[in-house]
Amino acid sequence: MNEKCTFGIVGSGWRAEFYMRIGKALPGIFRVCGVVTTSREKRERIEKIWGYNVYTSIDELLSDNRIDFMVVSVNKNAACGVTGSIAEKGIPVLAETPPAVSLGELVELNSLVGRGAKIQIAEQFFLQPMLAAAMAVIDS
């Protein structure tokens, strides 16, 4: 792999910080080009602690950067709208759970995928030991 994978993050909570850590832990592979948050306090905190560029809007981040994908790590009520608005721009999205709060929103995201949008939902629970044990019992 000759080029770094460049991504932006929408959100500034504890889940978003996992992706910020990825950028710091693997700088030869990943580059976090910026973080979008509307909170002034969180913008100042991210700049101070993480050293990432911080933006107040997705469009502002996109106008400054060429990215490979965007991580969406916002509250569940905003997730579908944010994911959809990014996907409609032709940018691949990695969305944290839950990606939507209703069946209608899930259908909306699925219709975007049907039209060619690249949306991946970050779900790790199938790797949890308790769930893996339960799945093993079910499979047996």
Short mmCIF file of C-alpha atoms in Angstrom, two decimals:
data_model
loop_
_atom_site.label_atom_id
_atom_site.label_comp_id
_atom_site.label_asym_id
_atom_site.label_seq_id
_atom_site.Cartn_x
_atom_site.Cartn_y
_atom_site.Cartn_z
CA MET A 1 0.00 0.00 0.00
CA ASN A 2 1.72 3.14 -1.22
CA GLU A 3 -0.81 5.80 -0.30
CA LYS A 4 -2.42 6.59 3.00
CA CYS A 5 -6.13 6.08 3.31
CA THR A 6 -7.55 9.53 4.07
CA PHE A 7 -10.80 9.93 5.94
CA GLY A 8 -12.81 12.50 7.80
CA ILE A 9 -14.93 12.06 10.90
CA VAL A 10 -18.35 13.57 11.60
CA GLY A 11 -18.90 13.55 15.35
CA SER A 12 -16.84 14.17 18.43
CA GLY A 13 -18.00 11.70 21.07
CA TRP A 14 -16.23 8.72 22.57
CA ARG A 15 -16.97 6.49 19.56
CA ALA A 16 -15.52 9.09 17.20
CA GLU A 17 -12.39 9.13 19.32
CA PHE A 18 -11.73 5.48 18.42
CA TYR A 19 -11.26 6.60 14.82
CA MET A 20 -9.09 9.50 15.95
CA ARG A 21 -6.91 6.93 17.75
CA ILE A 22 -6.61 4.90 14.54
CA GLY A 23 -5.14 7.94 12.80
CA LYS A 24 -2.59 8.44 15.57
CA ALA A 25 -1.74 4.74 15.97
CA LEU A 26 -1.30 3.98 12.26
CA PRO A 27 -0.08 7.18 10.60
CA GLY A 28 1.64 5.26 7.82
CA ILE A 29 -1.68 3.77 6.74
CA PHE A 30 -4.40 6.22 7.76
CA ARG A 31 -4.71 9.99 7.75
CA VAL A 32 -7.54 11.75 9.53
CA CYS A 33 -7.93 14.93 7.50
CA GLY A 34 -10.42 16.51 9.86
CA VAL A 35 -13.28 16.24 12.29
CA VAL A 36 -16.67 17.91 11.96
CA THR A 37 -18.45 19.06 15.10
CA THR A 38 -20.75 21.95 15.84
CA SER A 39 -19.62 22.31 19.45
CA ARG A 40 -17.02 25.03 19.96
CA GLU A 41 -15.79 23.37 23.17
CA LYS A 42 -15.35 20.03 21.42
CA ARG A 43 -13.57 21.68 18.47
CA GLU A 44 -11.08 23.28 20.85
CA ARG A 45 -10.62 20.00 22.74
CA ILE A 46 -9.99 17.98 19.57
CA GLU A 47 -7.48 20.51 18.24
CA LYS A 48 -5.65 20.57 21.58
CA ILE A 49 -5.65 16.86 22.41
CA TRP A 50 -5.62 15.25 18.96
CA GLY A 51 -4.13 17.97 16.76
CA TYR A 52 -6.64 17.35 13.97
CA ASN A 53 -8.16 20.05 11.80
CA VAL A 54 -11.69 20.72 13.00
CA TYR A 55 -14.58 21.96 10.89
CA THR A 56 -18.07 23.23 11.56
CA SER A 57 -19.58 21.59 8.46
CA ILE A 58 -19.10 18.60 6.20
CA ASP A 59 -18.92 20.84 3.14
CA GLU A 60 -16.11 22.86 4.75
CA LEU A 61 -14.09 19.68 5.38
CA LEU A 62 -14.74 18.43 1.86
CA SER A 63 -13.72 21.73 0.26
CA ASP A 64 -10.32 21.49 1.99
CA ASN A 65 -9.64 17.78 1.48
CA ARG A 66 -9.78 14.85 -0.91
CA ILE A 67 -10.98 11.88 1.08
CA ASP A 68 -11.43 8.16 0.57
CA PHE A 69 -14.37 7.86 2.96
CA MET A 70 -16.14 9.55 5.83
CA VAL A 71 -16.87 8.10 9.27
CA VAL A 72 -20.25 9.10 10.72
CA SER A 73 -20.33 8.87 14.50
CA VAL A 74 -23.22 11.08 15.59
CA ASN A 75 -26.28 10.57 17.78
CA LYS A 76 -28.87 8.13 16.51
CA ASN A 77 -31.40 10.84 15.66
CA ALA A 78 -28.97 12.53 13.25
CA ALA A 79 -27.24 9.43 11.86
CA CYS A 80 -29.50 8.69 8.88
CA GLY A 81 -29.60 12.28 7.66
CA VAL A 82 -25.86 12.80 7.97
CA THR A 83 -25.06 9.44 6.38
CA GLY A 84 -27.48 10.09 3.54
CA SER A 85 -26.20 13.60 2.82
CA ILE A 86 -22.62 12.36 2.56
CA ALA A 87 -23.53 9.28 0.48
CA GLU A 88 -25.50 11.45 -1.94
CA LYS A 89 -22.26 13.36 -2.63
CA GLY A 90 -20.73 10.09 -3.86
CA ILE A 91 -18.51 9.66 -0.81
CA PRO A 92 -18.29 6.22 0.84
CA VAL A 93 -19.53 6.20 4.44
CA LEU A 94 -18.63 4.07 7.44
CA ALA A 95 -21.49 4.68 9.89
CA GLU A 96 -21.58 3.79 13.55
CA THR A 97 -24.61 2.02 14.99
CA PRO A 98 -27.43 2.68 14.99
CA PRO A 99 -27.55 4.07 11.46
CA ALA A 100 -31.25 4.91 11.75
CA VAL A 101 -34.05 5.10 14.30
CA SER A 102 -36.90 3.71 12.22
CA LEU A 103 -37.66 1.19 9.53
CA GLY A 104 -38.40 4.08 7.17
CA GLU A 105 -34.92 5.51 7.68
CA LEU A 106 -33.33 2.10 7.10
CA VAL A 107 -35.32 1.75 3.89
CA GLU A 108 -34.10 5.23 2.88
CA LEU A 109 -30.45 4.23 3.44
CA ASN A 110 -31.00 0.96 1.60
CA SER A 111 -32.46 2.82 -1.37
CA LEU A 112 -29.29 4.94 -1.52
CA VAL A 113 -27.23 1.75 -1.62
CA GLY A 114 -29.50 0.46 -4.37
CA ARG A 115 -28.64 3.58 -6.38
CA GLY A 116 -24.90 2.98 -5.94
CA ALA A 117 -24.05 4.67 -2.63
CA LYS A 118 -21.36 2.95 -0.59
CA ILE A 119 -22.53 2.72 3.02
CA GLN A 120 -21.03 0.31 5.55
CA ILE A 121 -22.34 -0.02 9.09
CA ALA A 122 -19.67 -0.58 11.76
CA GLU A 123 -21.01 -3.52 13.76
CA GLN A 124 -18.77 -5.54 16.01
CA PHE A 125 -21.21 -7.41 18.24
CA PHE A 126 -20.90 -10.65 16.27
CA LEU A 127 -17.29 -10.74 17.52
CA GLN A 128 -18.31 -10.55 21.19
CA PRO A 129 -17.47 -13.76 23.12
CA MET A 130 -20.90 -14.16 24.74
CA LEU A 131 -22.66 -13.75 21.43
CA ALA A 132 -20.16 -16.04 19.72
CA ALA A 133 -20.87 -18.72 22.35
CA ALA A 134 -24.63 -18.34 21.89
CA MET A 135 -24.21 -18.56 18.11
CA ALA A 136 -22.15 -21.74 18.53
CA VAL A 137 -24.97 -23.30 20.57
CA ILE A 138 -27.52 -22.26 17.95
CA ASP A 139 -25.37 -23.65 15.14
CA SER A 140 -24.94 -26.97 16.98
#
